Coordinates of N, CA, C and O in Angstrom, one line a residue:
E1 N 0.0 -10.5 17.0 CA -2.2 -10.6 17.0 C -2.6 -9.6 16.2 O -1.8 -8.6 16.0
K2 N -4.2 -10.1 15.6 CA -4.8 -9.4 14.8 C -5.6 -8.4 15.7 O -5.8 -8.8 16.6
E3 N -5.6 -7.4 14.8 CA -6.8 -6.3 16.0 C -7.4 -5.6 14.7 O -6.7 -6.0 13.1
I4 N -8.9 -4.8 14.3 CA -8.8 -3.8 13.7 C -8.4 -3.0 13.6 O -8.2 -2.0 14.5
L5 N -8.0 -2.5 12.2 CA -7.5 -1.3 12.2 C -8.1 -1.0 10.4 O -8.1 -1.2 9.9
S6 N -7.3 0.7 10.6 CA -7.8 1.2 9.6 C -6.4 1.2 8.6 O -5.4 1.9 8.9
I7 N -6.5 1.0 7.4 CA -4.6 0.9 6.3 C -5.0 2.2 5.9 O -3.8 2.2 5.6
K8 N -6.0 2.9 5.9 CA -5.7 4.8 5.3 C -4.8 5.1 6.4 O -3.9 6.2 6.0
H9 N -5.4 4.8 7.6 CA -4.1 5.5 8.6 C -3.0 4.7 8.9 O -1.7 5.3 8.8
L10 N -2.5 3.8 8.8 CA -1.8 3.0 8.3 C -0.4 3.7 7.3 O 0.5 3.6 7.5
L11 N -1.5 3.6 6.2 CA -0.5 3.8 4.7 C -0.5 5.4 4.9 O 0.9 5.9 4.2
E12 N -1.1 6.5 5.9 CA -1.3 8.0 6.1 C 0.6 7.7 6.9 O 1.7 8.7 7.0
D13 N 0.8 7.4 8.2 CA 1.8 6.7 9.2 C 3.3 6.3 8.3 O 4.4 6.8 7.9
V14 N 3.0 5.6 7.0 CA 3.6 5.2 6.1 C 4.8 6.2 5.1 O 5.9 6.5 5.3
V15 N 3.8 7.3 5.0 CA 4.0 8.7 4.0 C 4.7 9.2 5.1 O 5.4 10.3 4.3
A16 N 4.1 9.6 5.9 CA 5.3 10.6 7.5 C 6.3 10.1 7.2 O 7.1 10.9 6.9
I17 N 6.3 8.7 7.6 CA 7.7 8.4 7.5 C 8.9 8.5 6.0 O 10.1 9.0 6.3
I18 N 8.3 8.0 5.2 CA 9.0 8.4 3.7 C 9.2 10.0 3.3 O 10.2 10.6 3.0
N19 N 7.4 10.7 3.8 CA 8.3 12.3 3.7 C 9.7 13.0 4.4 O 10.3 13.6 4.2
E20 N 10.2 12.0 5.6 CA 11.1 12.7 6.7 C 11.9 12.1 6.5 O 13.2 12.5 6.6
T21 N 12.2 10.7 5.8 CA 13.5 10.1 5.3 C 13.8 10.1 4.0 O 15.6 9.9 4.3
F22 N 12.7 10.0 3.1 CA 13.5 9.1 1.9 C 14.5 10.5 0.6 O 14.0 11.9 1.6
P23 N 15.2 10.5 0.4 CA 15.4 11.8 -0.5 C 14.7 12.5 -1.0 O 13.6 12.2 -1.9
K24 N 14.3 14.0 -1.3 CA 13.8 14.8 -1.2 C 13.5 14.2 -3.0 O 12.2 15.4 -3.4
N25 N 14.0 14.1 -3.8 CA 14.3 13.3 -5.2 C 12.9 12.3 -5.8 O 12.5 12.2 -6.6
I26 N 12.4 11.9 -4.4 CA 11.2 11.0 -4.7 C 10.2 11.2 -4.1 O 10.0 12.2 -2.9
E27 N 9.3 12.0 -4.6 CA 7.4 12.3 -4.1 C 6.8 10.7 -4.2 O 7.0 9.6 -5.0
I28 N 6.2 10.8 -3.1 CA 5.0 9.8 -2.7 C 3.8 10.1 -2.5 O 3.5 11.9 -2.1
S29 N 2.8 9.6 -2.8 CA 1.5 10.3 -3.0 C 0.5 8.8 -2.2 O 1.0 7.7 -2.3
L30 N -0.6 9.7 -1.8 CA -1.6 8.9 -1.2 C -2.8 8.9 -1.8 O -3.1 10.0 -1.9
D31 N -3.6 8.0 -2.3 CA -5.3 7.7 -2.6 C -6.0 7.1 -2.3 O -5.4 5.7 -2.2
A32 N -6.5 7.5 -1.0 CA -7.4 6.7 -0.1 C -9.3 7.5 0.5 O -8.7 8.5 0.6
T33 N -10.3 6.7 0.0 CA -11.0 7.4 0.4 C -11.2 7.7 1.3 O -10.9 6.9 2.2
P34 N -12.1 8.8 2.5 CA -12.1 8.8 3.6 C -13.2 7.8 4.3 O -12.9 7.1 5.2
D35 N -14.0 6.7 3.4 CA -14.6 5.8 3.8 C -13.8 4.2 3.9 O -14.8 3.4 3.7
T36 N -12.5 4.6 3.6 CA -12.1 3.5 3.5 C -12.5 2.4 4.8 O -12.6 2.5 6.0
W37 N -12.8 0.8 4.2 CA -13.3 -0.1 5.2 C -12.0 -0.5 6.2 O -10.8 -0.4 5.6
Q38 N -11.9 -1.1 6.9 CA -11.0 -1.4 8.3 C -11.3 -2.9 8.0 O -11.3 -3.8 7.4
I39 N -9.6 -3.5 8.4 CA -9.6 -4.7 8.0 C -8.8 -5.1 9.6 O -8.8 -4.6 10.5
S40 N -8.4 -6.9 9.5 CA -8.4 -7.3 10.6 C -6.6 -8.0 10.5 O -6.9 -8.6 9.2
G41 N -5.7 -7.4 10.8 CA -4.8 -8.0 10.9 C -3.5 -7.0 12.0 O -3.9 -6.7 13.0
N42 N -2.2 -7.6 11.7 CA -1.6 -6.9 12.5 C -0.9 -6.0 12.3 O -0.4 -6.2 11.0
Y43 N -0.7 -4.9 12.7 CA -0.4 -3.4 12.7 C 1.2 -3.3 12.3 O 1.2 -3.1 11.2
T44 N 1.9 -3.6 13.0 CA 2.9 -3.8 12.9 C 3.1 -4.7 12.0 O 4.5 -3.8 10.8
Q45 N 3.0 -5.2 11.5 CA 3.5 -6.7 10.3 C 3.0 -5.8 8.9 O 3.7 -5.8 8.0
M46 N 1.5 -5.2 9.0 CA 1.1 -4.9 8.1 C 2.5 -3.3 7.2 O 2.7 -3.3 5.9
H47 N 2.6 -2.2 8.8 CA 3.4 -1.3 8.2 C 4.8 -1.7 8.3 O 5.4 -1.4 6.6
Q48 N 5.5 -3.1 8.2 CA 6.8 -3.5 8.2 C 6.8 -3.9 6.3 O 7.4 -3.6 5.8
V49 N 5.5 -4.4 6.0 CA 6.0 -4.9 4.7 C 5.4 -3.9 3.7 O 6.0 -3.7 2.8
V50 N 4.4 -2.8 4.0 CA 4.3 -1.5 3.1 C 5.5 -0.8 3.2 O 6.1 -0.2 1.7
L51 N 6.1 -0.7 4.1 CA 7.5 0.0 4.0 C 8.6 -0.6 3.4 O 9.5 0.3 1.9
N52 N 8.9 -1.8 3.8 CA 9.8 -2.5 2.6 C 9.5 -2.6 1.5 O 10.7 -2.1 0.5
I53 N 8.2 -2.7 1.0 CA 8.0 -2.3 -0.9 C 8.4 -0.8 -1.0 O 9.3 -0.6 -2.1
C54 N 8.2 0.1 -0.3 CA 8.8 1.4 -0.5 C 9.7 1.9 -0.6 O 10.5 2.2 -1.5
L55 N 10.7 1.4 0.5 CA 12.6 1.1 0.2 C 13.0 0.4 -1.2 O 14.0 1.1 -1.4
N56 N 12.1 -0.7 -1.3 CA 12.4 -1.2 -2.5 C 12.5 -0.1 -3.5 O 13.5 -0.2 -4.5
A57 N 11.4 0.3 -3.7 CA 11.1 1.4 -4.9 C 12.1 2.7 -4.7 O 12.6 2.6 -5.6
R58 N 12.2 2.4 -3.6 CA 13.2 4.5 -3.5 C 14.6 3.5 -4.1 O 15.4 4.3 -4.6
D59 N 15.3 1.8 -3.9 CA 16.4 1.6 -4.3 C 16.5 1.8 -5.5 O 17.2 1.3 -6.3
A60 N 15.6 1.2 -6.3 CA 15.1 1.2 -7.9 C 14.8 2.5 -8.4 O 15.4 2.2 -9.9
M61 N 14.9 3.6 -7.7 CA 14.8 5.1 -8.2 C 16.1 6.2 -7.6 O 15.9 6.8 -7.2
P62 N 17.5 5.5 -7.9 CA 18.4 6.3 -7.1 C 18.5 7.5 -8.1 O 19.3 8.7 -7.5
E63 N 17.8 8.1 -9.4 CA 17.8 9.2 -9.8 C 16.6 10.0 -9.5 O 16.3 11.2 -9.8
G64 N 15.9 9.6 -8.4 CA 14.2 10.1 -8.1 C 13.3 9.2 -9.2 O 13.5 8.3 -9.4
G65 N 12.0 10.0 -8.7 CA 11.0 9.3 -9.1 C 9.7 9.4 -8.3 O 9.5 10.4 -7.2
S66 N 8.9 8.6 -8.2 CA 7.7 8.6 -7.4 C 7.1 7.1 -6.8 O 7.2 5.7 -7.7
I67 N 6.6 7.7 -6.0 CA 5.9 6.1 -5.7 C 4.3 6.6 -5.0 O 3.8 7.4 -4.7
S68 N 3.3 6.0 -5.6 CA 2.0 5.6 -5.4 C 1.1 5.0 -4.1 O 1.4 3.5 -4.7
L69 N 0.6 5.2 -3.3 CA 0.1 4.5 -2.8 C -1.4 4.6 -3.0 O -2.0 5.7 -2.9
T70 N -2.3 3.6 -3.2 CA -3.9 3.4 -3.6 C -4.7 3.0 -3.0 O -4.3 1.8 -2.8
V71 N -5.8 3.1 -1.8 CA -6.5 2.1 -1.8 C -7.8 2.0 -1.9 O -7.9 3.5 -1.5
E72 N -8.7 1.1 -1.6 CA -10.2 1.6 -2.4 C -10.9 0.3 -1.4 O -10.2 -1.2 -1.8
N73 N -12.1 0.8 -1.0 CA -12.5 -0.3 -1.1 C -13.3 -1.2 -2.5 O -13.7 -0.6 -3.5
V74 N -13.4 -2.8 -2.6 CA -13.7 -3.0 -3.9 C -15.6 -4.4 -3.3 O -15.0 -4.9 -2.6
H75 N -16.3 -3.6 -4.2 CA -17.3 -4.9 -3.6 C -17.5 -6.2 -5.0 O -17.9 -6.1 -5.9
G76 N -17.0 -7.0 -4.4 CA -17.0 -8.3 -5.8 C -18.4 -9.5 -5.4 O -18.5 -9.8 -4.3
D77 N -19.4 -8.8 -6.2 CA -20.7 -9.8 -5.7 C -20.5 -10.4 -7.0 O -21.7 -11.1 -7.4
G78 N -19.5 -11.0 -7.7 CA -19.4 -11.8 -8.3 C -18.9 -11.8 -10.1 O -19.4 -12.8 -11.2
T79 N -19.5 -10.5 -10.5 CA -19.6 -10.7 -11.7 C -18.2 -9.7 -11.9 O -18.0 -9.8 -13.2
Q80 N -17.0 -9.0 -11.3 CA -16.1 -8.5 -11.6 C -15.1 -10.1 -11.0 O -14.9 -11.2 -11.6
E81 N -14.2 -9.2 -12.8 CA -13.0 -10.3 -12.8 C -12.1 -10.1 -11.4 O -12.2 -9.2 -10.8
R82 N -11.3 -11.1 -11.0 CA -10.6 -11.3 -9.9 C -10.1 -12.2 -9.7 O -10.0 -13.4 -10.7
P83 N -8.8 -12.0 -8.8 CA -7.4 -13.2 -9.3 C -8.1 -14.2 -8.3 O -9.3 -14.4 -7.8
A84 N -7.4 -15.5 -9.4 CA -8.4 -16.5 -9.0 C -8.1 -17.5 -7.6 O -6.9 -16.5 -6.3
G85 N -8.9 -17.8 -6.7 CA -8.9 -17.7 -5.5 C -9.4 -17.0 -4.5 O -9.8 -17.5 -3.4
F86 N -10.2 -15.9 -5.4 CA -11.0 -15.0 -4.5 C -12.5 -15.4 -4.4 O -12.9 -15.3 -5.8
S87 N -13.5 -15.6 -3.6 CA -14.5 -15.4 -4.0 C -15.4 -14.8 -3.8 O -14.8 -13.2 -3.3
P88 N -16.7 -14.4 -4.5 CA -17.6 -12.9 -3.9 C -17.1 -12.4 -3.4 O -17.3 -13.1 -1.8
G89 N -17.3 -11.1 -2.3 CA -17.3 -10.4 -1.3 C -16.5 -9.3 -1.5 O -16.1 -8.6 -2.3
N90 N -16.2 -8.4 -0.2 CA -15.8 -7.0 0.1 C -14.9 -7.3 0.9 O -14.0 -8.1 1.3
Y91 N -13.7 -6.5 -0.3 CA -12.3 -6.6 -0.1 C -11.5 -5.4 0.0 O -12.0 -4.3 -0.7
I92 N -10.2 -5.1 0.6 CA -9.9 -3.9 0.5 C -8.3 -3.8 -0.8 O -8.3 -4.4 -0.6
L93 N -9.1 -2.9 -1.8 CA -7.6 -3.3 -3.0 C -6.8 -2.2 -2.4 O -6.7 -0.7 -2.5
M94 N -4.9 -3.1 -2.2 CA -3.9 -1.8 -2.5 C -2.8 -2.1 -3.4 O -2.6 -2.6 -3.8
K95 N -2.6 -0.9 -3.8 CA -1.4 -1.2 -5.0 C -0.4 0.1 -4.5 O -0.6 1.3 -3.8
I96 N 0.8 -0.7 -4.7 CA 2.0 0.6 -4.2 C 2.4 0.4 -5.8 O 2.9 -0.7 -6.6
E97 N 2.9 1.4 -6.4 CA 3.3 1.7 -7.5 C 4.6 2.6 -7.8 O 4.0 3.1 -7.1
D98 N 5.8 2.3 -8.4 CA 6.0 2.9 -9.0 C 7.1 3.6 -10.0 O 6.5 2.8 -10.4
T99 N 8.1 4.6 -10.3 CA 8.3 4.9 -12.1 C 9.8 4.1 -11.4 O 10.5 4.6 -12.4
G100 N 10.3 3.3 -10.4 CA 11.4 2.6 -10.8 C 11.7 1.7 -11.6 O 10.7 1.7 -12.6
S101 N 12.9 1.0 -11.9 CA 13.9 0.2 -13.1 C 12.8 -0.8 -13.3 O 13.1 -1.7 -14.5
G102 N 12.4 -1.2 -12.1 CA 11.8 -2.5 -12.9 C 12.2 -3.8 -12.3 O 14.0 -3.8 -11.7
I103 N 12.4 -5.4 -11.8 CA 13.0 -6.4 -11.8 C 13.6 -7.2 -12.7 O 12.3 -7.3 -14.1
E104 N 15.1 -7.5 -12.7 CA 15.6 -8.1 -14.3 C 14.6 -8.9 -14.3 O 14.4 -10.0 -13.6
P105 N 13.8 -9.6 -15.9 CA 13.5 -10.9 -16.3 C 14.3 -12.2 -15.6 O 13.6 -12.9 -14.8
G106 N 15.6 -12.2 -15.6 CA 16.3 -13.2 -15.1 C 16.1 -13.4 -13.6 O 16.3 -14.6 -13.1
I107 N 15.5 -12.3 -12.7 CA 15.2 -12.3 -11.4 C 14.4 -13.4 -10.9 O 13.1 -13.1 -10.6

């Protein structure tokens, strides 16, 4: 079921889990503006997706590294470049980046 939720708070929850459970040689950072808009979604599913991406990042960094979570409001008035299929409007942009080895081109 969908509900109105704060993606910022969801990411804060994920960061707390990572800080408690991931190896200490993996640094985690969160950059989210205080006024990040709310979204409509399923909290549990969103939490699971973000945590799974972070778990994959952890596995790609056996010697350690960093994971960066970023979320920002994006005002799409039609003049900005945007992915295909996205019409002008307001969006939440979430990025999850890591310093891992990446996925092999053959995969």
